[in-house]
CSV table of C-alpha atoms and ligand atoms in Angstrom, one decimal:
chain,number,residue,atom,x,y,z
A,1,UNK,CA,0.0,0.0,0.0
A,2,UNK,CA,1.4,3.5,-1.2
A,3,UNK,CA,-0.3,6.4,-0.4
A,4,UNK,CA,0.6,10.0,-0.1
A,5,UNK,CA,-0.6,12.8,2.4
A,6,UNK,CA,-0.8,16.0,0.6
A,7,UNK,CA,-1.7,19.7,1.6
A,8,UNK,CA,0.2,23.1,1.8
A,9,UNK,CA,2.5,23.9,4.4
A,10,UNK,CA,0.9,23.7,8.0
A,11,UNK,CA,-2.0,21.8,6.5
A,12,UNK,CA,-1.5,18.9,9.1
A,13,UNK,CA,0.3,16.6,7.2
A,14,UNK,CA,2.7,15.7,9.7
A,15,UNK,CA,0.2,14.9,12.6
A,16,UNK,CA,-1.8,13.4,10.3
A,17,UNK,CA,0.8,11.1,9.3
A,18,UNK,CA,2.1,9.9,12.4
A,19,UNK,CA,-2.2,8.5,13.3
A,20,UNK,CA,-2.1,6.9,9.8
A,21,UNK,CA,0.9,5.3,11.1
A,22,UNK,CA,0.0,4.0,14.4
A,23,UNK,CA,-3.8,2.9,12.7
A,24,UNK,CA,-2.7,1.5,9.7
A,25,UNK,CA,1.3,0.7,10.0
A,26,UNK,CA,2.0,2.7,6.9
A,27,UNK,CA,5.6,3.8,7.3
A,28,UNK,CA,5.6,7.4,7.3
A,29,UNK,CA,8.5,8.9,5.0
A,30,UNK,CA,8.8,12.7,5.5
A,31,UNK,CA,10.9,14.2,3.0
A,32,UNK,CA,11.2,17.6,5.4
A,33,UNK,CA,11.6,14.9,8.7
A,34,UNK,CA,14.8,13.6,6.5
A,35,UNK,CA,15.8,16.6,5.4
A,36,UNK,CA,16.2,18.6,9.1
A,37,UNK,CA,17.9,15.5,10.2
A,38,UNK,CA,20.6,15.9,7.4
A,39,UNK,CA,20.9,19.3,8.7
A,40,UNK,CA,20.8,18.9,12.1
A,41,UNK,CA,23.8,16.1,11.6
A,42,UNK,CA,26.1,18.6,9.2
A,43,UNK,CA,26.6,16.0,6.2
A,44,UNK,CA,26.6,17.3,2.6
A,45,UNK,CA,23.7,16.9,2.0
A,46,UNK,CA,22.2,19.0,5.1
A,47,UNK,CA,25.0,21.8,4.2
A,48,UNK,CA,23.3,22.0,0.4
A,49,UNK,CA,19.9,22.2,1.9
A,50,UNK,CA,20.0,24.1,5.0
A,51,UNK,CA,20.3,28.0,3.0
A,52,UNK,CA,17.2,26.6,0.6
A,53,UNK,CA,15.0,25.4,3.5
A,54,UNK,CA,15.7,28.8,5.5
A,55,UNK,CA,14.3,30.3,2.9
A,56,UNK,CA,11.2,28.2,1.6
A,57,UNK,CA,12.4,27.3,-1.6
A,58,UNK,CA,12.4,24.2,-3.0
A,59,UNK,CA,15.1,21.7,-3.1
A,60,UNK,CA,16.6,20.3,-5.9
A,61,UNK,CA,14.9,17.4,-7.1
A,62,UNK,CA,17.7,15.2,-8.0
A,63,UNK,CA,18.6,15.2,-4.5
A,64,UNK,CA,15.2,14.3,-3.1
A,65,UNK,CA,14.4,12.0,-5.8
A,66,UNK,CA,18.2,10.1,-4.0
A,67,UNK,CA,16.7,10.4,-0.9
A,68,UNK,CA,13.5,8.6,-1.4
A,69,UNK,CA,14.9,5.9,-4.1
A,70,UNK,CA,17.2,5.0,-0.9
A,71,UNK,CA,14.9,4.4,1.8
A,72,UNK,CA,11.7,3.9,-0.1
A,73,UNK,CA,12.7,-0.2,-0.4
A,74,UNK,CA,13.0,-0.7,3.4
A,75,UNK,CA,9.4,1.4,4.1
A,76,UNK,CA,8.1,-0.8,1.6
A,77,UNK,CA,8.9,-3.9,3.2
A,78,UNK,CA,6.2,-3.5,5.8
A,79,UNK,CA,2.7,-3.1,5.3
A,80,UNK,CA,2.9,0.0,3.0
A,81,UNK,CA,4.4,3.7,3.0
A,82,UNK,CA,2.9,6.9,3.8
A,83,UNK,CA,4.7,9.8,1.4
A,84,UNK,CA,4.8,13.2,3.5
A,85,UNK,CA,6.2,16.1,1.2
A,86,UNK,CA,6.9,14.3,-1.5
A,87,UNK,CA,6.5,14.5,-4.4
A,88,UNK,CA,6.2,17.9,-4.4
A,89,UNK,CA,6.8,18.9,-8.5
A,90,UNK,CA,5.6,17.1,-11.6
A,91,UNK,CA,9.6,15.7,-12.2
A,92,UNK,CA,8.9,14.0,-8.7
A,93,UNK,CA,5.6,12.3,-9.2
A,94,UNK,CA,7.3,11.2,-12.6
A,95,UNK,CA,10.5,9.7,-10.3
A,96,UNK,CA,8.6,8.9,-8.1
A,97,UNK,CA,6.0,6.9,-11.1
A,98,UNK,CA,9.0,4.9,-12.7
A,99,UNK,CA,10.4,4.0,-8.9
A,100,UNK,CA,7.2,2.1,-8.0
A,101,UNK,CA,6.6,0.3,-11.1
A,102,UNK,CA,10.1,-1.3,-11.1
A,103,UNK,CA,8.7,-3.1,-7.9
A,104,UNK,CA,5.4,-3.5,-9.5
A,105,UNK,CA,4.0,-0.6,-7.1
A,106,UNK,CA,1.7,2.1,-7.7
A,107,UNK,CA,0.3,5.3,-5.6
A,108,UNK,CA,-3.2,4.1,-4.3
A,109,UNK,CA,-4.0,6.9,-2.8
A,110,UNK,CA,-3.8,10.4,-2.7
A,111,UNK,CA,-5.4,12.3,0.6
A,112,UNK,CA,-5.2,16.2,0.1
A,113,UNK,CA,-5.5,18.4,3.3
A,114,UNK,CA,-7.7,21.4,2.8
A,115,UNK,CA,-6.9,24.2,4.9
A,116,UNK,CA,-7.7,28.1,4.2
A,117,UNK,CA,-4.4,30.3,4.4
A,118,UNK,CA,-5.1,32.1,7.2
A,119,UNK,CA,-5.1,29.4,9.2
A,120,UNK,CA,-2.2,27.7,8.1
A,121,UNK,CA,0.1,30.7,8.5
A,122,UNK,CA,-1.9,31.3,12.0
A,123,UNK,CA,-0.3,27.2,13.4
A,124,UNK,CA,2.9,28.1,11.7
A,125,UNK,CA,3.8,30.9,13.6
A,126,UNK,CA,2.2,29.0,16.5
A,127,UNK,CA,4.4,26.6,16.1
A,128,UNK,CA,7.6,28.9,15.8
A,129,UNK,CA,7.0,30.4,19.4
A,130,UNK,CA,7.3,26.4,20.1
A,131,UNK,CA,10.1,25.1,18.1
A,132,UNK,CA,11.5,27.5,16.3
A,133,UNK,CA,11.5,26.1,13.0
A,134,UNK,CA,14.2,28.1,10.6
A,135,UNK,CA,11.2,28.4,7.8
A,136,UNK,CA,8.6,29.2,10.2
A,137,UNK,CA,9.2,32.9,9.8
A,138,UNK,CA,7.1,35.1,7.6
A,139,UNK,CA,9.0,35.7,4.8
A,140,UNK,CA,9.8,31.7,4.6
A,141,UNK,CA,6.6,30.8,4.7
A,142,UNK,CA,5.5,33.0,2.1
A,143,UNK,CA,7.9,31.4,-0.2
A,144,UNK,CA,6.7,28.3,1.3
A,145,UNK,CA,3.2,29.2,0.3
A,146,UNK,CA,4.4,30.2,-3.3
A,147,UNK,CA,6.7,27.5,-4.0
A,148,UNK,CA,2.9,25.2,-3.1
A,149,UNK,CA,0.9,27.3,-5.5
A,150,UNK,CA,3.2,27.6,-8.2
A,151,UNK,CA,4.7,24.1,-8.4
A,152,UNK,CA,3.1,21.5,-5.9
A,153,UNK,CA,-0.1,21.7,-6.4
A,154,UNK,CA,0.0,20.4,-10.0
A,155,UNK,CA,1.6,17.1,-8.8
A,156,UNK,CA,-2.8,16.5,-7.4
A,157,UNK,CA,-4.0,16.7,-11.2
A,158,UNK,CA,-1.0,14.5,-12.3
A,159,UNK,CA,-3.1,11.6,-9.7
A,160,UNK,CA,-6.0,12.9,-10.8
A,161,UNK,CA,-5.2,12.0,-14.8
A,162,UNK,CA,-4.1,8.6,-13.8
A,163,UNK,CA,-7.0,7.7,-11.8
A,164,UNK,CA,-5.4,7.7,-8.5
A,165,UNK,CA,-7.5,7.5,-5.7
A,166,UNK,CA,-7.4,11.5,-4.8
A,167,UNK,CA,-9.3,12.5,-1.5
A,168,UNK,CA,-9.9,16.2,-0.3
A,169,UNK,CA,-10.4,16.1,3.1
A,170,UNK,CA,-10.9,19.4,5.4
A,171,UNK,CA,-8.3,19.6,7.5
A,172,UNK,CA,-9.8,21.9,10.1
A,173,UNK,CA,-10.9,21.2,13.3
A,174,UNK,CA,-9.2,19.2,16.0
A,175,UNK,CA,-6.5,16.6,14.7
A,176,UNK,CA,-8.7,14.1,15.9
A,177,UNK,CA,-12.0,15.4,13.6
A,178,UNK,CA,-9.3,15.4,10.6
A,179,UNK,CA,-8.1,11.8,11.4
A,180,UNK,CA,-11.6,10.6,11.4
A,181,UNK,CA,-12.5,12.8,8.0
A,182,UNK,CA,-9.0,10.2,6.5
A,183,UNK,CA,-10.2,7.0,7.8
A,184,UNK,CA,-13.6,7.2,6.6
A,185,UNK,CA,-12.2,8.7,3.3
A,186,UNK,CA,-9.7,6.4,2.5
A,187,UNK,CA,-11.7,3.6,3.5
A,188,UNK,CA,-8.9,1.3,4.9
A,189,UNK,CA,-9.4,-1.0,8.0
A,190,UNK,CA,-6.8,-1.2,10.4
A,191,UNK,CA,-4.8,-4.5,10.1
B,1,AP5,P1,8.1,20.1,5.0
B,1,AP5,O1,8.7,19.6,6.2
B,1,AP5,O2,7.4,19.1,4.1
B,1,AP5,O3,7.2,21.3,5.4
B,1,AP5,P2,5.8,21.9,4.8
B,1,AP5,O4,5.2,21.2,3.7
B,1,AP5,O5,6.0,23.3,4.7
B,1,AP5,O6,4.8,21.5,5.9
B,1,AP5,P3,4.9,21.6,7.5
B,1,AP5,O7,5.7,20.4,7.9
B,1,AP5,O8,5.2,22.9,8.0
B,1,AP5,O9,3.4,21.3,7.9
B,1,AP5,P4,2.5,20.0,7.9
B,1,AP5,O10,1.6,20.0,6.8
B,1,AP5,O11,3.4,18.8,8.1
B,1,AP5,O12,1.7,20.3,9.2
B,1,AP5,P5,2.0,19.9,10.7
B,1,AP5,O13,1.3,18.6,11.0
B,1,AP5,O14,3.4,20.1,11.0
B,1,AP5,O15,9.2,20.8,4.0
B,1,AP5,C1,10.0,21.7,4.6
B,1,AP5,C2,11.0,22.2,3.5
B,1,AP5,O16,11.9,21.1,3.1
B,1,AP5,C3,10.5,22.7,2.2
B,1,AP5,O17,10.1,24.0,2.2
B,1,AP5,C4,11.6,22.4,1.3
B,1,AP5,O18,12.6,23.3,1.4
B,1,AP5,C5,12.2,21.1,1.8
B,1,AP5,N1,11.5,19.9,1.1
B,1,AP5,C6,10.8,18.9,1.8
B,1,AP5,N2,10.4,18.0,0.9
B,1,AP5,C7,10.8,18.4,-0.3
B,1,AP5,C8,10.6,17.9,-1.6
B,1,AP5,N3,9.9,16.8,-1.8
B,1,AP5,N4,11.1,18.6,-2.6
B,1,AP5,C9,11.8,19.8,-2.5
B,1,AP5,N5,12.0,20.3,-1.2
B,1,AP5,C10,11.5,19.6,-0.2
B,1,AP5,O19,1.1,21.0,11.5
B,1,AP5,C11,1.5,22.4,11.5
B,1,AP5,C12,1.3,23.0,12.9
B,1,AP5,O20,-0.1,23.0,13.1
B,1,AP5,C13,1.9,22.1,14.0
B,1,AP5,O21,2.3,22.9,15.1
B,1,AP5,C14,0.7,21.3,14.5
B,1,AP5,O22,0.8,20.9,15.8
B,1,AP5,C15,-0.5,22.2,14.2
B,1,AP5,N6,-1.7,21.5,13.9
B,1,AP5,C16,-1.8,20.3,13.1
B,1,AP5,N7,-3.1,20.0,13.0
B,1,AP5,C17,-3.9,20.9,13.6
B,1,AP5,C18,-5.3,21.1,13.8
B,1,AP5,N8,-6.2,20.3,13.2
B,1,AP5,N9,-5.7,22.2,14.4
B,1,AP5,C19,-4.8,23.1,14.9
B,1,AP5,N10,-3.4,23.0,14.8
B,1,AP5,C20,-3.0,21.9,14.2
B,2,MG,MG1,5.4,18.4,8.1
């Protein structure tokens, strides 16, 4: 089982994620998780990314196309995989596409978070007084939100033309609400 949680930056995804997980056992692969731990540890690849994250720009695909084609075998061991932040441009659904069906795999489904702007920059800058976040200023987030209008959303009509499964589900309210809008949309019974 691949499926990807999808929405613009503060939209939930995360928390979202990490209930999937525990309810379903879907690995949950976060692309931004991976990323701050490269950073966090100083290797190359955290010293490429660190100035573009800072600033809420993308990264380069190539280099999170690497990432995923290295740890997406082990998630997909288990019971399935959970895609948080990725794919995030066209070039990566494409990747991400030709990845799966070397294995036989496809994306099953797509859940998109729905969450009006206000709101999300309201929880980002709640959650900078919290954790401090290097992109959870203003400016980076309204790159953030740019970088999502201009390039991310597109990757929901590339599912959409395929027939993937693709599943808007409001993402206000209480996490809980949200988590029960996702189980009932995506229709899957805990194992
Ligand atoms: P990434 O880490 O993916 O960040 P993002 O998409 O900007 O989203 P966030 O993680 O901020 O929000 P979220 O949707 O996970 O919401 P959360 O659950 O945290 O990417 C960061 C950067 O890494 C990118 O800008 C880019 O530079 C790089 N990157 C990553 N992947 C990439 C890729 N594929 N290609 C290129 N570059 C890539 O919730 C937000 C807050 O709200 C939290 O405080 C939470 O507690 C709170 N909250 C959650 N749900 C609710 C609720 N229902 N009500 C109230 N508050 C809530
Ligand atoms: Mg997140």
């Amino acid at each position: 089982m691949i499926g990807i949680i999808f929405g613009p930056p503060g939209s939930g995804k995360g928390t979202q994620a990490a209930k999937i997980e525990d309810a379903f056992h879907l690995k949950h692969l976060s692309t931004g998780d991976i990323l701050r731990h490269e950073v966090a540890e100083g290797t190359p690849v955290g010293k490429e990314a660190a100035r573009i994250m800072a600033a809420g720009d993308l990264v380069p695909d190539e280099l999170i196309v690497d990432i995923v084609r290295r740890r997406l075998p082990e998630a997909e061991a288990g019971a399935g995989v959970l895609l948080d932040g990725f794919p995030r441009t066209l070039r990566q659904a494409q990747a991400l596409d030709r990845m799966l069906a070397d294995e036989g795999h496809h994306v099953e489904f797509v859940v998109a978070l729905d969450v009006p702007e206000d709101e999300l920059v309201e929880r980002i800058l709640r959650r900078a007084r919290v954790e401090g976040r290097s992109d959870d200023t203003k400016e980076a987030i309204a790159e953030r939100m740019h970088e999502y209008h201009k390039l991310t959303q597109a990757v929901l009509d590339h599912y959409r033309r395929q027939d993937v499964r693709v599943e808007k589900v409001s993402g206000m309210g209480t996490p809980d609400d949200v988590f029960e809008r996702i189980r009932r949309a995506i229709g899957i019974s805990s194992p």
